[in-house]
Amino acid sequence: MLTVVLILVILGCCLIVWFRRNNNEEPPALNGYFPLIGHAHLLIGAGNIHLWIYLKEIAYECLNAGGVMSIFHGPKTVYCVADPDDFLTVADTCLQKDCFNEFAKPWLGDGLATSDLTTWKEHRKLLDPAFSQAFTDGFLTVFNKQARRLVKELEVKAGKGTFDHFVYTRKNALETTFFTVFGEDFNDKSFLINIYQQKMDQMLNILVERFKKPWLHCDYIYRWSALRKQQDDCMKILLNISNTVLKKKKAVYLNNGKNQNIKKETNGPKFKAFIDLLLELAIEKDAFNDEEIREHVDTLMFGGHDTVASVLMYTILLVGSYSGVQKKILEELQSIFGDSNRDVTRADLSQLVYLEAVINESMRIYPIMPISTRRLDRDVQLKNCTLKKGRTCLLFIFGVNRHPMWGPDAEKFKPERWLGSTTPDCPTAIAGFGVGRRVCIGKSYSMMSLKTTLAHVLRRYRVSGNHSQMVAKIDVSLKPVSGHHVKIDSRVQ
Ligand code: HEM
Ligand SMILES: *[C@@H]1O[C@H](CO)[C@@H](O)[C@H](O)[C@H]1NC(C)=O
Ligand SMILES: *[C@@H]1O[C@H](CO)[C@@H](O)[C@H](O)[C@H]1NC(C)=O
Ligand SMILES: *[C@@H]1O[C@H](CO)[C@@H](O)[C@H](O)[C@H]1NC(C)=O
Ligand SMILES: *[C@@H]1O[C@H](CO)[C@@H](O)[C@H](O)[C@H]1NC(C)=O
């Protein structure tokens, strides 16, 4: 009897706290919540396909509510921000990531995506030069070489009907990233590439599963779960691969001295792999220990391959769905390359304006990272409300991409909106890489890689597909499930 009374009293107290919490000047709440569990019932048991549909609904509802909203994940209040100005305010006021990034911490440790703020500030400053224009120009040789490889691998599919081009862009992007990060060609190690890809996918699935189950957010409970056991097994293999390469690279570095690590490729600019820069900083300046180097290279591998592969996949699909767009790309390629099959140069990149607009528009339509997160380490004053310290904020990149600033045809794929005066005059318009001080470090690297690859592929093949038939899901990032296949035909015999 006493226990029942006690439980009722506790429950009553919880309810009072719950209702009082919702009465102050908080952003409006998403519809459909219950006391105590909040909106969590909408996530539990939701498949990854449903998760994407649900995220889109939240984004639209948030835009309708003025761009800022609260959702209740179990006992926690989580904010959603889709207003572009407020998005930038939050992104730049609070630099600490949240939830997902915490889950990935055992794997990616103090890599840029998951590190604590003090470490992040220090390391970001050290790594930024590695992504500067001067440095990434050295990658152009690699991007060209890899683009040629992709064109060649696609040959077997030319004129053979629809196929899953994501398989090809993924393998290619993983190789490219492996090359730029580790300075080694992955191509002849297909066994390794398969395992690496498999385990990376599995790791992402584990993170998504954990995210969907609020009780597993608690480390103490998670520690005893079957999911954690899977995570440990998965990580063991991933760490082993990175550590093996790292050990080898370090031995080479110490043997040769830093100068011989800089390979001069034919006549392009100097190419230097990220790991050589990290080793240089570690050995010459004592900036990192071995574990930190491992975490940085894993973060770059993780952040680099899947993202570029997905954007490539969506862009090719979209180009294949709009013949008018494809025609304009071809005209631009013709005006720059004529009938030549030559490599893409630095000068070409700045001339590929229409292609760049296509990539930007593709990332607006299908933002592969639909959400970024921040932990609010202070109260944040927005245009119409204040967000409370200590809570999690979901920055809805997808929401910004559908904001009324894009006009009534915001849903439409229209690269032209990036050209001339029609682009919204807003620093957050290009939200796909995040914004502000914690913007994606690989932004210009990615644009270079995407433009080079697309130039090679699209001047060689005519693509057709239908993106409106695609079913997508959330696997940390936005992934296709079906309907994304394309058909390619050779333009030249
Ligand atoms: C088109 C491809 C890419 C997209 C769409 C993308 C998107 C993003 C986004 C949305 C963020 C989070 C920003 C925020 O929280 O505000 C991010 C962070 C990051 N990205 Fe990318 N990314 C891409 C390619 C790359 C590449 C190629 C690399 C590395 C070679 C990379 C490495 C990183 C790292 C290390 C971070 C964490 C940065 C930090 O917190 O300081 N990304 N990216
Ligand atoms: C936010 O404030 C602005 C100006 O103060 C106002 O025009 C707008 O309607 C407000 N939006 C919402 C959703 O309250
Ligand atoms: C690590 O990988 C190597 C091969 O790359 C293998 O020989 C070794 O047994 C692995 N070690 C562990 C602990 O899995
Ligand atoms: C496309 O986006 C990039 C940033 O990702 C930006 O610098 C560039 O100006 C945009 N291009 C066009 C044509 O709008
Ligand atoms: C693409 O698919 C959509 C939806 O299934 C359909 O309505 C449309 O006609 C298709 N477009 C083409 C060009 O086949």
XYZ file of C-alpha atoms and ligand atoms in Angstrom:
592
model
C 0.000 0.000 0.000
C 2.728 2.386 1.046
C 4.623 1.732 -2.187
C 1.546 2.518 -4.248
C 1.078 5.831 -2.429
C 4.758 6.606 -2.831
C 4.627 5.883 -6.532
C 1.537 8.063 -6.929
C 3.221 10.923 -5.071
C 6.359 10.672 -7.199
C 4.267 10.477 -10.338
C 2.294 13.514 -9.197
C 5.464 15.486 -8.584
C 6.777 14.546 -12.022
C 3.544 15.717 -13.608
C 3.676 19.041 -11.762
C 7.283 19.578 -12.861
C 6.288 18.585 -16.384
C 3.391 21.014 -16.653
C 5.184 23.876 -14.950
C 8.061 23.416 -17.331
C 5.797 23.822 -20.309
C 4.170 26.969 -19.103
C 6.987 29.446 -19.301
C 8.007 31.286 -22.421
C 9.293 28.344 -24.353
C 9.096 28.004 -28.104
C 5.845 26.285 -29.154
C 5.805 22.511 -28.743
C 5.477 19.977 -31.514
C 1.991 18.431 -31.604
C 1.241 14.990 -30.273
C 3.098 14.561 -27.001
C 2.152 12.751 -23.803
C 3.154 13.720 -20.303
C 6.462 12.228 -19.171
C 7.361 10.402 -22.367
C 6.815 13.504 -24.496
C 7.265 12.734 -28.163
C 9.471 9.706 -27.552
C 6.691 7.296 -28.583
C 6.987 8.680 -32.102
C 10.577 7.482 -32.325
C 10.482 4.150 -30.516
C 10.138 1.367 -33.033
C 10.268 3.800 -35.932
C 12.127 2.351 -38.882
C 14.825 4.424 -40.544
C 12.535 5.224 -43.471
C 9.911 6.527 -41.094
C 12.536 8.561 -39.283
C 13.197 10.564 -42.449
C 9.489 11.180 -43.064
C 9.141 12.205 -39.447
C 12.133 14.577 -39.558
C 10.676 16.279 -42.617
C 7.317 16.704 -40.865
C 9.017 18.247 -37.856
C 10.947 20.618 -40.116
C 7.789 21.819 -41.891
C 5.900 22.174 -38.635
C 8.809 24.114 -37.193
C 8.813 26.474 -40.198
C 5.066 26.977 -39.791
C 5.550 27.773 -36.123
C 7.989 30.554 -37.018
C 11.232 28.601 -37.197
C 11.808 27.516 -33.583
C 10.071 24.698 -31.718
C 10.395 22.421 -28.673
C 10.133 18.660 -28.683
C 10.105 16.461 -25.623
C 12.338 13.440 -25.778
C 11.356 11.569 -22.662
C 12.052 13.959 -19.797
C 14.309 16.167 -21.914
C 13.300 19.276 -23.837
C 15.037 19.506 -27.168
C 14.849 22.584 -29.393
C 14.469 22.553 -33.150
C 15.689 25.545 -35.120
C 14.912 26.013 -38.823
C 14.958 29.784 -39.067
C 18.166 30.747 -40.937
C 19.100 33.698 -38.709
C 18.425 31.838 -35.468
C 20.276 28.841 -36.914
C 23.418 30.939 -37.319
C 22.988 32.503 -33.875
C 22.859 29.107 -32.178
C 25.605 27.574 -34.337
C 28.020 30.385 -33.510
C 27.050 31.042 -29.894
C 27.365 27.434 -28.771
C 30.087 25.335 -30.325
C 29.646 22.142 -28.331
C 28.009 19.248 -30.208
C 25.520 16.929 -28.591
C 24.005 13.440 -28.334
C 25.018 11.715 -31.525
C 28.489 13.039 -31.251
C 28.664 11.873 -27.666
C 27.670 8.383 -28.820
C 30.459 8.360 -31.392
C 33.029 9.454 -28.833
C 34.401 6.007 -27.914
C 35.290 5.611 -31.585
C 36.224 9.102 -32.757
C 37.450 10.388 -29.386
C 39.019 13.810 -29.640
C 38.631 14.025 -33.410
C 37.150 17.358 -34.500
C 33.566 16.150 -34.664
C 33.457 14.761 -31.116
C 36.076 16.569 -29.028
C 35.380 18.816 -26.066
C 35.489 22.511 -26.719
C 38.945 23.257 -25.356
C 40.543 20.437 -27.333
C 38.450 21.305 -30.367
C 39.605 24.936 -30.437
C 43.238 23.950 -30.200
C 43.060 21.133 -32.748
C 40.847 22.951 -35.232
C 43.445 25.722 -35.372
C 46.157 23.149 -36.058
C 44.156 21.323 -38.720
C 42.649 24.285 -40.567
C 45.828 24.895 -42.640
C 45.580 21.309 -43.922
C 42.304 22.250 -45.588
C 43.396 25.603 -46.949
C 43.261 26.197 -50.688
C 47.023 25.925 -51.091
C 47.036 22.536 -49.452
C 43.968 21.043 -51.096
C 45.187 22.125 -54.527
C 47.661 19.300 -54.132
C 44.730 16.896 -54.063
C 43.585 17.817 -57.542
C 45.889 15.192 -59.050
C 44.304 12.558 -56.831
C 40.774 13.753 -57.632
C 41.472 13.587 -61.368
C 43.013 10.153 -61.108
C 40.107 8.861 -59.037
C 37.533 10.425 -61.365
C 39.138 8.600 -64.294
C 38.994 5.406 -62.317
C 35.270 5.916 -61.667
C 34.606 6.631 -65.355
C 36.431 3.430 -66.232
C 34.607 1.334 -63.643
C 31.265 2.612 -64.885
C 32.094 1.432 -68.402
C 30.570 -2.009 -67.817
C 27.222 -0.356 -67.048
C 27.051 1.908 -70.105
C 24.064 1.045 -72.262
C 23.089 -1.814 -69.902
C 19.988 -0.378 -68.198
C 19.524 0.847 -64.636
C 21.954 0.030 -61.846
C 22.867 1.241 -58.369
C 25.469 3.944 -58.990
C 25.840 4.494 -55.235
C 27.884 1.284 -55.072
C 30.365 2.904 -57.458
C 30.497 6.367 -55.899
C 30.971 4.840 -52.452
C 33.872 2.642 -53.428
C 35.436 5.516 -55.328
C 34.991 8.094 -52.561
C 36.303 5.688 -49.936
C 39.425 5.119 -52.048
C 39.836 8.848 -52.629
C 39.517 9.622 -48.938
C 41.865 6.815 -48.027
C 44.385 8.239 -50.470
C 44.171 11.828 -49.247
C 44.081 10.857 -45.568
C 46.660 8.051 -45.531
C 48.542 8.767 -48.757
C 48.030 5.163 -49.856
C 46.162 3.639 -52.736
C 43.387 1.436 -51.434
C 42.513 0.138 -54.872
C 44.539 -3.045 -54.721
C 43.304 -3.888 -51.244
C 39.680 -4.613 -52.078
C 39.407 -7.033 -49.178
C 40.281 -4.256 -46.740
C 37.976 -1.753 -48.375
C 35.046 -4.151 -48.073
C 35.582 -4.785 -44.391
C 36.162 -1.122 -43.651
C 32.993 -0.108 -45.419
C 30.949 -2.872 -43.807
C 32.120 -2.045 -40.302
C 31.660 1.684 -40.802
C 28.051 1.050 -41.926
C 27.446 -1.216 -38.972
C 28.823 1.408 -36.618
C 26.432 4.007 -38.006
C 23.498 1.657 -37.593
C 24.414 1.086 -33.985
C 24.500 4.848 -33.377
C 21.067 5.291 -34.963
C 19.588 2.427 -32.934
C 20.896 3.992 -29.750
C 19.519 7.395 -30.685
C 16.044 5.969 -31.153
C 15.965 4.389 -27.693
C 16.035 7.104 -25.028
C 16.867 4.675 -22.226
C 20.076 3.706 -24.005
C 21.167 7.352 -23.936
C 22.175 6.714 -20.350
C 25.731 5.339 -20.335
C 25.100 3.099 -17.335
C 22.251 1.278 -19.024
C 23.958 1.255 -22.394
C 27.016 -0.409 -20.914
C 25.027 -3.615 -20.300
C 23.147 -3.704 -23.591
C 23.623 -6.062 -26.507
C 24.094 -3.031 -28.718
C 27.160 -1.988 -26.768
C 28.668 -5.434 -27.292
C 28.138 -5.044 -31.044
C 29.714 -1.609 -30.906
C 32.789 -2.976 -29.152
C 33.243 -5.758 -31.723
C 32.822 -3.342 -34.575
C 35.248 -0.836 -33.142
C 37.916 -3.439 -32.550
C 38.137 -4.084 -36.285
C 37.947 -0.426 -37.310
C 40.650 0.558 -34.830
C 42.847 -2.283 -35.918
C 42.816 -1.113 -39.532
C 43.648 2.505 -38.686
C 46.269 1.571 -36.128
C 47.976 -0.779 -38.560
C 48.279 1.879 -41.264
C 49.246 4.506 -38.715
C 52.053 2.405 -37.290
C 53.448 1.775 -40.737
C 53.226 5.458 -41.723
C 54.913 6.556 -38.543
C 57.804 4.172 -39.076
C 58.228 5.495 -42.624
C 58.063 9.070 -41.387
C 60.679 8.536 -38.705
C 62.916 6.706 -41.158
C 62.787 9.190 -43.966
C 62.394 12.548 -42.339
C 59.521 14.732 -43.264
C 60.739 15.978 -46.625
C 60.616 12.662 -48.379
C 57.018 12.207 -47.399
C 55.975 14.930 -49.763
C 55.461 13.203 -53.059
C 55.811 15.270 -56.162
C 53.228 13.905 -58.556
C 53.934 14.508 -62.244
C 53.520 18.243 -62.860
C 50.660 19.128 -60.524
C 51.086 20.967 -57.227
C 52.626 19.130 -54.281
C 50.506 16.424 -52.738
C 50.782 15.726 -49.046
C 48.484 13.321 -47.223
C 46.704 14.496 -44.063
C 48.460 11.868 -42.009
C 51.846 13.323 -42.925
C 50.737 16.695 -41.677
C 49.415 15.120 -38.474
C 52.668 13.206 -37.948
C 54.641 16.359 -38.616
C 52.618 18.264 -36.019
C 52.930 15.354 -33.597
C 56.626 14.685 -34.015
C 57.983 18.177 -34.690
C 55.622 20.164 -32.471
C 54.450 17.521 -30.000
C 50.856 18.514 -30.784
C 49.192 15.078 -30.646
C 49.817 11.627 -29.225
C 49.291 8.442 -31.258
C 45.743 7.972 -30.030
C 44.815 11.507 -31.065
C 46.294 11.015 -34.523
C 44.246 7.835 -34.853
C 41.100 9.713 -33.804
C 41.762 12.492 -36.287
C 42.364 10.184 -39.228
C 39.291 8.105 -38.362
C 37.209 11.276 -38.119
C 38.441 12.408 -41.513
C 37.806 8.977 -43.034
C 34.343 8.925 -41.508
C 33.516 12.537 -42.351
C 35.028 12.388 -45.797
C 33.995 9.291 -47.677
C 30.333 8.709 -47.097
C 29.404 12.373 -47.439
C 31.085 12.967 -50.779
C 29.827 9.603 -52.078
C 26.235 10.487 -51.148
C 26.309 13.981 -52.639
C 27.752 12.477 -55.832
C 25.014 9.861 -55.887
C 22.157 12.382 -55.369
C 23.626 14.862 -57.835
C 23.979 12.248 -60.584
C 20.415 11.092 -59.897
C 19.053 14.654 -60.037
C 20.997 15.488 -63.200
C 19.578 12.307 -64.730
C 16.068 13.427 -63.768
C 16.267 16.842 -65.467
C 17.418 16.698 -69.073
C 17.413 20.507 -69.363
C 19.908 20.740 -66.513
C 22.048 18.010 -68.013
C 22.112 19.841 -71.329
C 23.316 23.046 -69.675
C 26.050 21.199 -67.795
C 27.212 19.682 -71.049
C 27.303 23.073 -72.738
C 29.450 24.402 -69.936
C 31.768 21.375 -70.107
C 32.011 21.793 -73.894
C 32.911 25.461 -73.590
C 35.709 24.644 -71.156
C 37.065 21.322 -72.406
C 35.846 21.180 -76.006
C 36.192 17.568 -77.040
C 39.299 17.100 -74.977
C 39.482 14.431 -72.320
C 42.098 16.356 -70.338
C 42.349 16.685 -66.562
C 40.422 19.317 -64.642
C 42.698 22.176 -63.549
C 42.415 24.764 -60.792
C 41.405 27.358 -63.414
C 38.674 25.067 -64.782
C 37.197 24.673 -61.315
C 36.374 28.369 -61.019
C 34.827 28.302 -64.475
C 32.466 25.432 -63.681
C 29.863 27.846 -62.348
C 26.734 26.088 -63.528
C 28.004 22.720 -62.292
C 28.624 24.321 -58.904
C 25.085 25.668 -58.839
C 23.858 22.139 -59.600
C 25.866 20.724 -56.679
C 24.605 23.435 -54.313
C 21.038 22.835 -55.405
C 21.422 19.091 -55.047
C 22.646 19.589 -51.474
C 19.678 21.854 -50.809
C 17.173 19.301 -52.107
C 18.847 16.306 -50.426
C 20.866 17.518 -47.437
C 22.833 14.425 -46.523
C 23.192 15.770 -42.982
C 19.636 16.994 -42.404
C 20.455 18.004 -38.814
C 23.407 19.253 -36.832
C 23.346 19.462 -33.046
C 24.498 21.844 -30.336
C 24.569 21.580 -26.563
C 23.531 24.953 -25.193
C 26.197 26.022 -22.717
C 24.386 29.300 -22.061
C 20.964 30.859 -22.609
C 20.650 31.872 -26.226
C 18.537 34.879 -27.174
C 16.865 34.371 -30.535
C 14.632 36.702 -32.530
C 11.402 35.743 -30.751
C 12.385 33.570 -27.814
C 15.182 32.466 -25.525
C 16.610 28.960 -25.496
C 17.609 27.616 -22.108
C 21.095 26.670 -21.064
C 21.839 22.960 -20.656
C 19.507 21.735 -23.349
C 20.075 20.199 -26.734
C 19.371 22.121 -29.900
C 18.749 20.444 -33.227
C 19.806 22.695 -36.086
C 17.514 21.729 -38.954
C 19.593 22.072 -42.109
C 16.681 20.526 -43.984
C 14.363 23.190 -42.545
C 16.613 26.059 -43.638
C 16.693 24.473 -47.087
C 12.882 24.691 -47.318
C 12.472 28.084 -45.658
C 10.081 30.572 -47.329
C 13.147 32.629 -48.346
C 13.505 30.151 -51.226
C 10.203 31.265 -52.632
C 7.067 29.319 -53.515
C 9.030 26.760 -55.548
C 11.333 25.804 -52.667
C 10.594 22.114 -53.300
C 11.757 22.315 -56.879
C 15.208 21.380 -58.155
C 16.291 24.572 -59.887
C 20.058 25.216 -60.112
C 19.385 28.616 -61.691
C 18.326 29.965 -58.314
C 22.020 30.002 -57.344
C 22.961 32.185 -60.297
C 22.328 35.886 -60.699
C 20.353 37.797 -58.112
C 17.885 35.089 -57.083
C 20.038 33.540 -54.339
C 18.700 34.574 -50.918
C 20.896 37.210 -49.349
C 21.530 35.170 -46.230
C 24.770 33.707 -44.865
C 22.927 30.506 -43.949
C 21.599 29.877 -47.467
C 24.324 27.293 -48.017
C 23.592 25.236 -44.931
C 24.631 21.785 -46.134
C 28.096 21.993 -44.580
C 26.868 23.695 -41.437
C 27.592 27.365 -40.809
C 29.731 29.558 -38.593
C 32.912 28.668 -36.800
C 32.206 24.953 -36.665
C 31.445 24.640 -40.352
C 32.579 21.415 -42.043
C 36.358 21.521 -42.340
C 36.195 19.616 -45.623
C 33.963 22.109 -47.439
C 36.312 23.347 -50.148
C 37.943 19.921 -50.398
C 34.487 18.435 -51.086
C 33.518 21.038 -53.671
C 36.790 20.420 -55.532
C 36.352 16.685 -55.420
C 32.681 16.828 -56.489
C 33.268 19.203 -59.389
C 36.251 17.248 -60.698
C 34.445 13.913 -60.496
C 31.211 15.191 -62.036
C 33.069 16.904 -64.872
C 34.758 13.619 -65.800
C 31.635 11.484 -65.445
C 29.135 13.791 -67.132
C 31.280 14.635 -70.147
C 31.659 10.911 -70.740
C 28.138 9.594 -69.954
C 24.576 10.675 -70.498
C 22.606 9.862 -67.328
C 18.918 9.187 -66.809
C 16.938 8.438 -63.676
C 13.884 9.621 -61.742
C 14.532 10.981 -58.283
C 10.841 11.360 -57.441
C 10.679 7.577 -57.176
C 13.405 7.414 -54.577
C 12.651 6.203 -51.052
C 15.162 7.495 -48.498
C 16.029 6.764 -44.893
C 18.109 8.180 -42.068
C 21.265 6.254 -41.248
C 22.889 9.136 -39.397
C 22.998 10.677 -42.846
C 20.349 10.620 -45.561
C 20.601 7.394 -47.562
C 18.634 5.993 -50.498
C 16.657 2.791 -50.013
C 15.241 2.247 -53.508
C 14.254 4.055 -56.674
C 17.577 5.868 -56.938
C 19.075 3.751 -59.704
C 20.200 5.395 -62.943
C 20.984 4.403 -66.500
C 24.092 5.638 -68.288
C 25.055 5.773 -71.955
C 28.419 6.606 -73.477
C 28.599 9.951 -75.237
C 31.710 8.956 -77.167
C 32.416 5.699 -78.930
C 29.766 17.050 -49.461
C 30.357 16.524 -48.457
C 30.218 16.928 -47.021
C 29.134 17.391 -46.328
C 27.722 17.648 -46.853
C 29.563 17.613 -44.965
C 28.753 18.107 -43.953
C 29.186 18.402 -42.684
C 28.362 18.976 -41.651
C 26.893 19.330 -41.780
C 29.136 19.128 -40.551
C 28.692 19.647 -39.188
C 28.759 21.139 -39.098
C 28.104 21.664 -37.840
O 27.946 20.925 -36.889
O 27.713 22.811 -37.823
C 30.451 18.645 -40.885
C 31.525 18.624 -40.024
C 32.734 18.031 -40.324
N 33.136 17.501 -41.534
Fe 32.042 17.486 -43.218
N 30.877 17.277 -44.859
C 31.321 16.866 -46.095
C 32.597 16.451 -46.428
C 33.637 16.335 -45.557
C 34.974 15.899 -45.906
C 35.422 15.537 -47.306
C 35.695 15.876 -44.759
C 37.131 15.502 -44.515
C 38.008 15.167 -45.386
C 34.822 16.307 -43.688
C 35.182 16.407 -42.370
C 34.405 17.009 -41.406
C 34.875 17.227 -40.041
C 36.223 16.834 -39.471
C 33.821 17.869 -39.368
C 33.831 18.360 -37.922
C 34.311 19.783 -37.953
C 34.362 20.438 -36.605
O 33.500 20.166 -35.779
O 35.271 21.237 -36.413
N 33.577 16.577 -44.210
N 30.464 18.215 -42.189
C 8.802 36.921 -34.599
O 9.031 38.312 -34.443
C 8.866 39.057 -35.625
C 9.255 40.505 -35.365
O 9.510 40.758 -34.022
C 7.419 38.915 -36.116
O 7.252 39.633 -37.317
C 7.110 37.443 -36.346
O 5.771 37.271 -36.712
C 7.395 36.636 -35.109
N 7.223 35.225 -35.423
C 6.578 34.399 -34.640
C 6.403 33.027 -35.141
O 6.150 34.718 -33.568
C 44.526 -6.726 -36.947
O 44.576 -6.877 -38.353
C 45.628 -7.698 -38.817
C 45.583 -7.718 -40.336
O 45.412 -6.471 -40.876
C 45.481 -9.092 -38.257
O 46.567 -9.898 -38.646
C 45.411 -9.003 -36.732
O 45.153 -10.293 -36.210
C 44.331 -8.069 -36.283
N 44.362 -7.924 -34.850
C 43.262 -7.933 -34.105
C 43.458 -7.734 -32.642
O 42.151 -8.085 -34.573
C 27.864 27.067 -53.913
O 28.216 26.859 -52.565
C 29.503 27.286 -52.203
C 29.752 26.903 -50.783
O 29.507 25.559 -50.555
C 29.633 28.781 -52.401
O 30.903 29.230 -52.047
C 29.345 29.108 -53.854
O 29.332 30.488 -54.056
C 28.031 28.514 -54.315
N 27.972 28.596 -55.757
C 27.026 29.203 -56.415
C 27.110 29.168 -57.901
O 26.114 29.753 -55.849
C 9.038 10.040 -62.262
O 8.310 9.413 -61.248
C 7.147 10.100 -60.853
C 6.560 9.429 -59.644
O 6.530 8.050 -59.760
C 6.179 10.156 -62.047
O 5.026 10.879 -61.695
C 6.877 10.858 -63.223
O 6.078 10.832 -64.360
C 8.218 10.186 -63.529
N 8.935 10.993 -64.503
C 9.476 10.472 -65.595
C 10.167 11.423 -66.495
O 9.394 9.304 -65.881
